[in-house]
Amino acid sequence: SAVISQKPSRDICQRGTSLTIQCQVDSQVTMMFWYRQQPGQSLTLIATANQGSEATYESGFVIDKFPISRPNLTFSTLTVSNMSPEDSSIYLCSLAGSKRDTQYFGPGTRLTVL
Amino acid sequence: GESVGLHLPTLSVQEGDNSIINCAYSNSASDYFIWYKQESGKGPQFIIDIRSNMDKRQGQRVTVLLNKTVKHLSLQIAATQPGDSAVYFCAENRGYSTLTFGKGTMLLVSP
């Protein structure tokens, strides 16, 4: 199975700043996803990142707040813009399996906004 | 909106016991379900899946049961070990490769 890595693994940021999270996969994948996991909560899908087209955002998430890049089939970034303490969460990237039904997750980025 | 949820937020068991974690889903159109295990500080790890044309699937020490009549999913862990301590999530695939996750159950295994 593919190896998924994320950078940074954790960060503490000041409100009003932005953080870009990187997701690297060791093989080419068509579909990648970004999730948010607030403290003690479940996972919520932010957007689907497809190579060669704009990301598809879920209800409640907008591109201005969470811009996503997908420059190639092994890499994606998620930026959390103009951060507030409410953005403190774990951010996870995932990729779709070969049958596009199962997803496999990276280790996550733990973000704390002060 | 439709969602996937869990009955029990925390389950405490003794080592060696069998554990059962439950999940209710509301979207009758979902045709694929997954159980994930998330250990502290890690991303969710795939455990086992089941398609809607099945009612039971077994893995190594784990069994998933699907009852479509009452829209209920369960994960059974046999001979639970301390290493099984984690948060367990069910997820449903509604199509287009997107997953909707349940709220999660914390499993605590005492030696």
XYZ file of N, CA and C in Angstrom:
675
model
N 0.835 -1.189 0.000
C 0.000 0.000 0.000
C 0.876 1.248 0.000
N 0.304 2.367 -0.429
C 1.053 3.607 -0.544
C 1.456 4.152 0.823
N 2.613 4.800 0.842
C 3.076 5.464 2.058
C 2.731 6.941 1.938
N 2.068 7.476 2.946
C 1.613 8.860 2.943
C 2.320 9.605 4.059
N 2.905 10.734 3.749
C 3.564 11.544 4.770
C 2.994 12.953 4.740
N 3.030 13.598 5.877
C 2.553 14.971 5.995
C 3.598 15.813 6.707
N 3.687 17.060 6.273
C 4.545 18.027 6.929
C 3.802 19.328 7.124
N 3.947 20.020 8.243
C 4.619 19.536 9.451
C 3.735 18.524 10.182
N 4.307 17.832 11.144
C 3.503 16.910 11.940
C 2.675 17.673 12.967
N 3.202 18.797 13.405
C 2.474 19.669 14.315
C 3.034 21.073 14.235
N 2.205 22.044 14.615
C 2.660 23.432 14.631
C 1.776 24.239 15.564
N 2.371 25.275 16.112
C 1.654 26.243 16.923
C 1.773 27.578 16.222
N 0.643 28.188 15.913
C 0.640 29.399 15.103
C -0.130 30.514 15.793
N 0.179 31.729 15.377
C -0.519 32.888 15.894
C -1.744 33.181 15.040
N -2.779 33.680 15.676
C -3.979 34.025 14.925
C -3.667 35.054 13.848
N -4.388 34.940 12.743
C -4.185 35.865 11.636
C -3.152 35.405 10.633
N -2.344 34.424 10.996
C -1.337 33.915 10.068
C -1.910 32.747 9.263
N -1.119 32.233 8.335
C -1.527 31.108 7.496
C -0.491 29.996 7.590
N -0.937 28.781 7.415
C -0.057 27.615 7.452
C -0.365 26.729 6.257
N 0.677 26.294 5.579
C 0.505 25.355 4.476
C 0.968 23.972 4.898
N 0.106 23.003 4.734
C 0.367 21.617 5.095
C 0.622 20.828 3.816
N 1.663 20.029 3.836
C 2.020 19.248 2.667
C 1.660 17.781 2.863
N 1.249 17.155 1.792
C 0.938 15.730 1.785
C 1.657 15.096 0.595
N 2.502 14.125 0.908
C 3.312 13.457 -0.115
C 2.984 11.967 -0.119
N 2.795 11.417 -1.319
C 2.512 9.990 -1.469
C 3.620 9.374 -2.306
N 3.959 8.123 -2.007
C 5.085 7.508 -2.704
C 4.676 6.817 -3.994
N 3.434 7.002 -4.411
C 2.984 6.470 -5.692
C 1.929 7.417 -6.258
N 1.642 7.283 -7.529
C 0.694 8.187 -8.160
C -0.743 7.798 -7.810
N -1.505 8.772 -7.410
C -2.908 8.533 -7.061
C -3.765 9.592 -7.722
N -4.954 9.196 -8.113
C -5.836 10.138 -8.792
C -6.533 11.061 -7.807
N -7.116 10.470 -6.789
C -7.936 11.253 -5.865
C -7.270 11.358 -4.504
N -7.181 12.591 -4.028
C -6.705 12.855 -2.672
C -7.744 13.710 -1.962
N -7.761 13.597 -0.656
C -8.775 14.276 0.140
C -8.116 14.963 1.329
N -8.765 16.033 1.789
C -8.333 16.708 3.015
C -9.480 16.716 4.017
N -9.134 16.332 5.262
C -10.117 16.279 6.336
C -9.659 17.155 7.497
N -10.621 17.563 8.266
C -10.351 18.238 9.538
C -10.929 17.370 10.656
N -10.161 17.259 11.735
C -10.624 16.539 12.914
C -10.442 17.448 14.116
N -11.515 18.060 14.560
C -11.463 18.937 15.710
C -11.272 18.109 16.972
N -10.770 18.729 18.034
C -10.435 17.981 19.251
C -11.585 17.117 19.746
N -11.325 15.830 19.909
C -12.320 14.900 20.416
C -13.467 14.614 19.463
N -13.293 15.002 18.220
C -14.381 14.841 17.254
C -14.005 13.851 16.152
N -14.979 13.650 15.281
C -14.760 12.769 14.145
C -14.130 13.550 12.993
N -13.985 12.889 11.875
C -13.386 13.501 10.699
C -14.457 14.141 9.830
N -14.155 15.340 9.348
C -15.039 16.058 8.438
C -14.286 16.354 7.149
N -14.871 15.987 6.044
C -14.226 16.216 4.749
C -14.244 17.696 4.414
N -13.055 18.220 4.101
C -12.948 19.614 3.676
C -13.146 19.707 2.156
N -12.359 18.903 1.433
C -12.408 18.989 -0.025
C -11.754 17.772 -0.648
N -12.086 17.564 -1.900
C -11.456 16.551 -2.733
C -10.495 17.261 -3.679
N -9.260 16.798 -3.694
C -8.224 17.438 -4.517
C -7.897 16.543 -5.700
N -8.206 16.981 -6.885
C -7.946 16.218 -8.097
C -6.870 16.908 -8.917
N -5.966 16.139 -9.417
C -4.893 16.697 -10.229
C -5.455 17.198 -11.543
N -5.114 18.420 -11.894
C -5.535 18.990 -13.160
C -6.857 19.725 -13.123
N -7.477 19.769 -11.961
C -8.724 20.522 -11.850
C -8.821 21.135 -10.462
N -9.732 22.054 -10.301
C -9.899 22.709 -9.008
C -10.454 21.726 -7.982
N -10.110 21.971 -6.740
C -10.620 21.133 -5.660
C -12.130 21.320 -5.521
N -12.768 20.273 -5.064
C -14.211 20.318 -4.810
C -14.429 20.415 -3.313
N -15.035 21.518 -2.871
C -15.191 21.787 -1.442
C -16.555 21.322 -0.937
N -16.535 20.845 0.305
C -17.774 20.449 0.955
C -18.465 21.671 1.541
N -19.730 21.480 1.851
C -20.506 22.566 2.437
C -19.847 23.048 3.726
N -19.707 24.356 3.839
C -19.107 24.928 5.033
C -17.629 25.237 4.894
N -17.040 24.825 3.790
C -15.622 25.084 3.547
C -15.471 25.837 2.227
N -14.629 26.868 2.239
C -14.465 27.704 1.049
C -13.001 27.809 0.672
N -12.793 28.059 -0.602
C -11.440 28.091 -1.147
C -10.610 29.219 -0.549
N -11.225 30.337 -0.233
C -10.460 31.457 0.319
C -9.854 31.108 1.681
N -10.540 30.279 2.432
C -10.077 29.893 3.762
C -9.139 28.684 3.693
N -9.426 27.768 2.802
C -8.663 26.527 2.691
C -8.223 26.279 1.238
N -7.366 27.118 0.706
C -6.894 26.867 -0.663
C -6.096 25.568 -0.736
N -6.294 24.845 -1.818
C -5.663 23.537 -2.023
C -4.940 23.541 -3.354
N -3.766 22.965 -3.352
C -3.049 22.762 -4.607
C -2.855 21.271 -4.840
N -2.783 20.896 -6.112
C -2.533 19.495 -6.492
C -1.708 19.536 -7.770
N -0.426 19.848 -7.639
C 0.402 20.043 -8.835
C 0.713 18.768 -9.600
N 0.673 17.628 -8.921
C 0.945 16.362 -9.607
C 0.235 15.229 -8.871
N 0.470 14.005 -9.316
C -0.282 12.862 -8.789
C 0.282 12.317 -7.479
N 1.347 12.916 -6.958
C 1.919 12.421 -5.710
C 1.937 13.463 -4.603
N 1.398 14.639 -4.826
C 1.579 15.739 -3.875
C 0.359 16.652 -3.840
N 0.054 17.137 -2.643
C -1.008 18.126 -2.482
C -0.684 18.990 -1.269
N -1.181 20.208 -1.274
C -1.062 21.077 -0.111
C -2.424 21.639 0.255
N -2.584 21.860 1.548
C -3.751 22.540 2.097
C -3.233 23.725 2.892
N -3.761 24.903 2.623
C -3.405 26.091 3.403
C -4.585 26.469 4.290
N -4.287 26.702 5.544
C -5.287 27.225 6.470
C -4.981 28.713 6.598
N -5.881 29.548 6.092
C -5.615 30.972 5.968
C -6.239 31.764 7.105
N -5.559 32.874 7.442
C -6.103 33.811 8.425
C -6.647 33.048 9.639
N -5.762 32.306 10.267
C -6.174 31.355 11.301
C -6.728 32.022 12.552
N -7.660 31.332 13.170
C -8.215 31.704 14.465
C -8.122 30.473 15.367
N -8.295 30.645 16.675
C -8.236 29.480 17.570
C -9.210 28.364 17.180
N -10.307 28.715 16.531
C -11.280 27.706 16.111
C -10.738 26.774 15.030
N -9.634 27.154 14.416
C -8.996 26.308 13.409
C -8.080 25.264 14.017
N -7.916 25.294 15.322
C -7.087 24.292 15.998
C -7.716 22.915 15.794
N -6.998 22.061 15.123
C -7.523 20.755 14.737
C -6.371 19.883 14.259
N -6.707 18.646 13.980
C -5.803 17.782 13.224
C -6.283 17.816 11.774
N -5.350 18.041 10.868
C -5.671 18.054 9.444
C -5.040 16.815 8.809
N -5.868 16.082 8.091
C -5.455 14.786 7.541
C -5.652 14.757 6.036
N -4.675 14.219 5.349
C -4.892 13.937 3.935
C -5.116 12.440 3.767
N -5.809 12.089 2.726
C -6.051 10.681 2.429
C -6.048 10.485 0.920
N -5.946 9.254 0.520
C -6.027 8.926 -0.891
C -7.026 7.801 -1.090
N -7.616 7.777 -2.239
C -8.571 6.724 -2.559
C -7.825 5.476 -2.986
N -8.329 4.317 -2.553
C -7.753 3.057 -2.971
C -8.011 2.790 -4.435
N -7.498 1.677 -4.913
C -7.579 1.363 -6.337
C -9.018 1.236 -6.813
N -9.909 0.841 -5.930
C -11.314 0.714 -6.294
C -12.095 1.990 -5.978
N -11.378 3.014 -5.488
C -11.974 4.333 -5.228
C -13.088 4.289 -4.195
N -13.106 3.273 -3.335
C -14.114 3.289 -2.285
C -13.461 3.416 -0.909
N -12.384 2.689 -0.694
C -11.644 2.811 0.559
C -10.695 4.004 0.493
N -10.414 4.587 1.652
C -9.410 5.645 1.730
C -8.361 5.291 2.764
N -7.145 5.742 2.476
C -6.010 5.512 3.357
C -5.469 6.870 3.782
N -5.137 6.980 5.057
C -4.847 8.277 5.645
C -3.381 8.477 5.972
N -2.989 9.738 5.895
C -1.688 10.131 6.393
C -1.719 10.246 7.904
N -0.551 10.585 8.500
C -0.452 10.642 9.966
C -1.100 11.866 10.579
N -1.420 12.874 9.765
C -2.075 14.064 10.284
C -1.102 15.164 10.672
N -1.624 16.382 10.686
C -0.899 17.570 11.156
C -1.715 18.185 12.274
N -1.108 18.245 13.438
C -1.804 18.793 14.616
C -1.509 20.274 14.698
N -2.546 21.091 14.506
C -2.410 22.546 14.480
C -3.050 23.164 15.708
N -2.292 24.007 16.378
C -2.807 24.791 17.503
C -2.655 26.256 17.157
N -3.757 26.990 17.266
C -3.739 28.417 16.962
C -3.972 29.192 18.263
N -3.035 30.088 18.558
C -3.119 30.850 19.810
C -3.749 32.225 19.604
N -29.091 16.805 8.299
C -28.733 15.955 7.171
C -28.467 14.543 7.608
N -28.315 13.660 6.649
C -28.054 12.266 7.003
C -26.653 12.138 7.556
N -26.483 11.228 8.470
C -25.171 11.093 9.107
C -24.972 9.679 9.591
N -23.745 9.383 9.950
C -23.411 8.100 10.552
C -23.078 8.359 12.000
N -23.622 7.636 12.910
C -23.367 7.884 14.335
C -23.086 6.625 15.084
N -22.653 6.744 16.306
C -22.328 5.622 17.163
C -23.164 5.691 18.423
N -23.455 4.515 19.012
C -24.274 4.479 20.208
C -23.468 4.801 21.451
N -22.231 4.285 21.542
C -21.457 4.394 22.757
C -20.200 5.193 22.524
N -19.977 6.232 23.273
C -18.740 6.994 23.113
C -17.520 6.311 23.694
N -17.666 5.537 24.765
C -16.537 4.864 25.407
C -16.923 3.449 25.773
N -16.039 2.523 25.490
C -16.230 1.132 25.848
C -15.005 0.638 26.590
N -15.198 0.158 27.806
C -14.095 -0.365 28.603
C -14.246 -1.869 28.740
N -13.185 -2.602 28.433
C -13.220 -4.063 28.507
C -11.944 -4.564 29.161
N -11.986 -5.799 29.587
C -10.812 -6.469 30.132
C -10.089 -7.197 29.003
N -8.806 -7.270 29.150
C -8.012 -8.020 28.175
C -8.534 -9.442 28.057
N -8.698 -9.900 26.835
C -9.199 -11.244 26.597
C -10.684 -11.297 26.312
N -11.402 -10.242 26.717
C -12.827 -10.195 26.430
C -13.053 -9.929 24.945
N -14.289 -10.178 24.515
C -14.689 -9.772 23.165
C -15.315 -8.379 23.246
N -15.030 -7.543 22.259
C -15.562 -6.180 22.228
C -16.531 -6.042 21.061
N -17.573 -5.276 21.288
C -18.514 -4.983 20.204
C -18.729 -3.478 20.151
N -18.452 -2.897 19.024
C -18.637 -1.471 18.810
C -19.727 -1.298 17.759
N -20.682 -0.440 18.057
C -21.859 -0.293 17.208
C -21.874 1.029 16.459
N -22.619 1.035 15.378
C -22.732 2.220 14.539
C -24.081 2.190 13.844
N -24.770 3.326 13.839
C -26.024 3.444 13.105
C -25.800 4.384 11.935
N -26.351 4.042 10.810
C -26.258 4.932 9.655
C -27.664 5.239 9.165
N -27.789 6.341 8.459
C -29.133 6.769 8.073
C -29.341 6.815 6.571
N -28.250 6.705 5.790
C -28.393 6.800 4.343
C -28.573 5.406 3.749
N -29.786 5.077 3.388
C -30.063 3.745 2.860
C -29.404 3.503 1.500
N -28.950 4.574 0.861
C -28.298 4.433 -0.442
C -26.823 4.067 -0.321
N -26.247 4.147 0.881
C -24.841 3.803 1.053
C -24.635 2.324 0.761
N -23.591 2.011 0.015
C -23.385 0.628 -0.385
C -22.049 0.054 0.064
N -21.327 0.811 0.855
C -20.000 0.350 1.264
C -19.677 0.979 2.598
N -19.154 0.171 3.516
C -18.896 0.626 4.878
C -17.501 0.181 5.311
N -16.879 1.032 6.118
C -15.507 0.772 6.548
C -15.402 1.037 8.045
N -14.592 0.247 8.705
C -14.192 0.528 10.084
C -12.730 0.944 10.092
N -12.477 2.045 10.836
C -11.121 2.540 11.007
C -10.748 2.532 12.489
N -9.465 2.364 12.748
C -8.906 2.451 14.095
C -7.948 3.639 14.118
N -8.111 4.509 15.104
C -7.209 5.644 15.223
C -6.555 5.646 16.597
N -5.269 5.404 16.611
C -4.497 5.486 17.835
C -4.070 6.930 18.069
N -3.758 7.223 19.306
C -3.412 8.586 19.681
C -2.238 9.100 18.859
N -2.413 10.264 18.251
C -1.338 10.881 17.486
C -1.132 10.317 16.099
N -2.048 9.466 15.655
C -1.904 8.855 14.339
C -3.144 9.082 13.492
N -3.005 8.831 12.203
C -4.147 8.905 11.324
C -4.972 7.630 11.403
N -6.213 7.674 10.939
C -7.060 6.470 10.949
C -6.438 5.353 10.111
N -6.563 4.151 10.622
C -6.023 2.977 9.950
C -7.171 2.069 9.534
N -7.184 1.669 8.283
C -8.215 0.766 7.774
C -8.172 -0.566 8.530
N -9.359 -1.030 8.978
C -9.432 -2.329 9.648
C -10.117 -3.352 8.760
N -11.352 -3.050 8.385
C -12.146 -4.008 7.638
C -13.275 -3.261 6.937
N -13.743 -3.807 5.855
C -14.836 -3.181 5.121
C -15.912 -4.212 4.801
N -17.049 -3.731 4.357
C -18.143 -4.614 3.954
C -19.013 -3.895 2.944
N -19.472 -4.632 1.959
C -20.382 -4.069 0.965
C -21.816 -4.403 1.349
N -22.718 -3.656 0.785
C -24.119 -3.768 1.205
C -24.765 -5.080 0.757
N -24.105 -5.820 -0.122
C -24.668 -7.100 -0.550
C -24.229 -8.249 0.381
N -23.552 -7.882 1.470
C -23.116 -8.867 2.446
C -23.692 -8.486 3.801
N -23.790 -9.462 4.717
C -24.215 -9.126 6.075
C -23.151 -9.458 7.114
N -22.074 -10.095 6.675
C -21.009 -10.430 7.606
C -19.705 -10.579 6.841
N -18.639 -10.116 7.477
C -17.316 -10.304 6.901
C -16.324 -10.453 8.036
N -15.428 -11.410 7.895
C -14.476 -11.692 8.965
C -13.059 -11.396 8.520
N -12.291 -10.866 9.486
C -10.870 -10.686 9.272
C -10.134 -11.388 10.397
N -8.913 -10.958 10.620
C -8.151 -11.545 11.705
C -8.602 -10.930 13.027
N -9.261 -11.660 13.856
C -9.820 -11.268 15.158
C -10.941 -10.243 15.042
N -11.280 -9.785 13.889
C -12.360 -8.811 13.730
C -13.436 -9.343 12.798
N -14.671 -8.961 13.124
C -15.821 -9.313 12.304
C -16.698 -8.078 12.182
N -17.163 -7.802 10.999
C -18.105 -6.710 10.805
C -19.439 -7.317 10.409
N -20.490 -6.825 11.048
C -21.848 -7.261 10.762
C -22.647 -6.072 10.238
N -23.435 -6.306 9.213
C -24.252 -5.261 8.615
C -25.706 -5.704 8.624
N -26.549 -4.895 9.213
C -27.988 -5.150 9.213
C -28.657 -4.000 8.477
N -28.972 -4.227 7.232
C -29.530 -3.163 6.402
C -30.962 -2.832 6.784
N -31.648 -3.787 7.380
C -33.040 -3.551 7.762
C -33.149 -2.425 8.775
N -32.234 -2.443 9.741
C -32.261 -1.409 10.785
C -31.101 -0.432 10.632
N -30.377 -0.525 9.529
C -29.267 0.395 9.239
C -28.267 0.420 10.387
N -27.749 -0.740 10.684
C -26.849 -0.895 11.817
C -25.612 -1.668 11.396
N -24.493 -1.204 11.906
C -23.187 -1.790 11.606
C -22.488 -2.057 12.934
N -21.819 -3.176 13.048
C -21.057 -3.427 14.271
C -19.691 -4.008 13.938
N -18.764 -3.737 14.845
C -17.414 -4.285 14.758
C -17.184 -5.140 15.983
N -16.856 -6.388 15.775
C -16.567 -7.295 16.869
C -15.077 -7.600 16.875
N -14.466 -7.440 18.024
C -13.048 -7.745 18.193
C -12.942 -8.897 19.171
N -12.360 -9.983 18.731
C -12.225 -11.165 19.585
C -10.940 -11.066 20.404
N -11.015 -11.583 21.635
C -9.844 -11.637 22.513
C -9.109 -10.301 22.521
N -9.809 -9.264 22.948
C -9.283 -7.897 22.900
C -7.967 -7.790 23.669
N -7.036 -7.062 23.084
C -5.698 -6.884 23.647
C -5.456 -5.412 23.965
N -4.524 -5.108 24.857
C -4.229 -3.695 25.161
C -3.891 -2.879 23.912
N -3.280 -3.506 22.926
C -2.962 -2.805 21.689
C -4.178 -2.435 20.857
N -5.333 -2.951 21.238
C -6.567 -2.585 20.545
C -7.146 -1.270 21.066
N -6.601 -0.765 22.155
C -7.082 0.499 22.714
C -6.878 1.616 21.694
N -7.967 2.272 21.337
C -7.941 3.309 20.302
C -9.348 3.863 20.152
N -9.496 4.807 19.259
C -10.829 5.264 18.853
C -11.185 4.569 17.548
N -12.396 4.058 17.484
C -12.859 3.340 16.302
C -13.968 4.146 15.632
N -13.821 4.317 14.321
C -14.798 5.047 13.526
C -15.395 4.135 12.470
N -16.710 4.247 12.296
C -17.304 3.671 11.109
C -17.420 4.774 10.059
N -17.434 4.385 8.810
C -17.577 5.346 7.722
C -18.403 4.706 6.622
N -19.183 5.519 5.954
C -19.977 5.030 4.843
C -19.584 5.760 3.564
N -19.591 5.000 2.496
C -19.302 5.563 1.183
C -20.629 5.793 0.479
N -20.885 7.046 0.210
C -22.139 7.403 -0.435
C -22.007 7.516 -1.942
N -20.849 7.130 -2.440
C -20.609 7.274 -3.871
C -19.627 8.391 -4.135
N -19.098 8.440 -5.305
C -18.128 9.451 -5.714
C -16.896 9.438 -4.816
N -16.636 8.293 -4.191
C -15.442 8.071 -3.374
C -15.413 8.869 -2.082
N -16.458 9.612 -1.748
C -16.430 10.382 -0.509
C -16.975 9.554 0.641
N -16.356 9.757 1.804
C -16.738 9.038 3.007
C -17.368 9.982 4.015
N -18.350 9.466 4.743
C -18.922 10.174 5.878
C -18.636 9.351 7.123
N -18.044 9.996 8.113
C -17.592 9.298 9.306
C -18.582 9.425 10.448
N -18.661 8.370 11.249
C -19.405 8.416 12.494
C -18.621 9.144 13.566
N -19.218 9.250 14.742
C -18.650 10.067 15.813
C -17.460 9.431 16.506
N -17.326 8.131 16.448
C -16.196 7.469 17.076
C -16.517 6.896 18.435
N -15.903 5.761 18.756
C -15.989 5.121 20.070
C -14.590 4.879 20.579
N -14.340 5.311 21.806
C -13.055 5.047 22.448
C -13.113 3.671 23.087
N -12.210 2.800 22.703
C -12.106 1.466 23.307
C -10.929 1.461 24.271
N -11.207 1.156 25.527
C -10.169 1.084 26.555
C -10.044 -0.357 27.023
N -8.852 -0.927 26.906
C -8.628 -2.319 27.271
C -7.734 -2.355 28.504
N -8.236 -2.942 29.555
C -7.468 -3.056 30.791
C -6.782 -4.413 30.872
N -5.528 -4.429 31.325
C -4.805 -5.707 31.431
C -5.353 -6.579 32.552
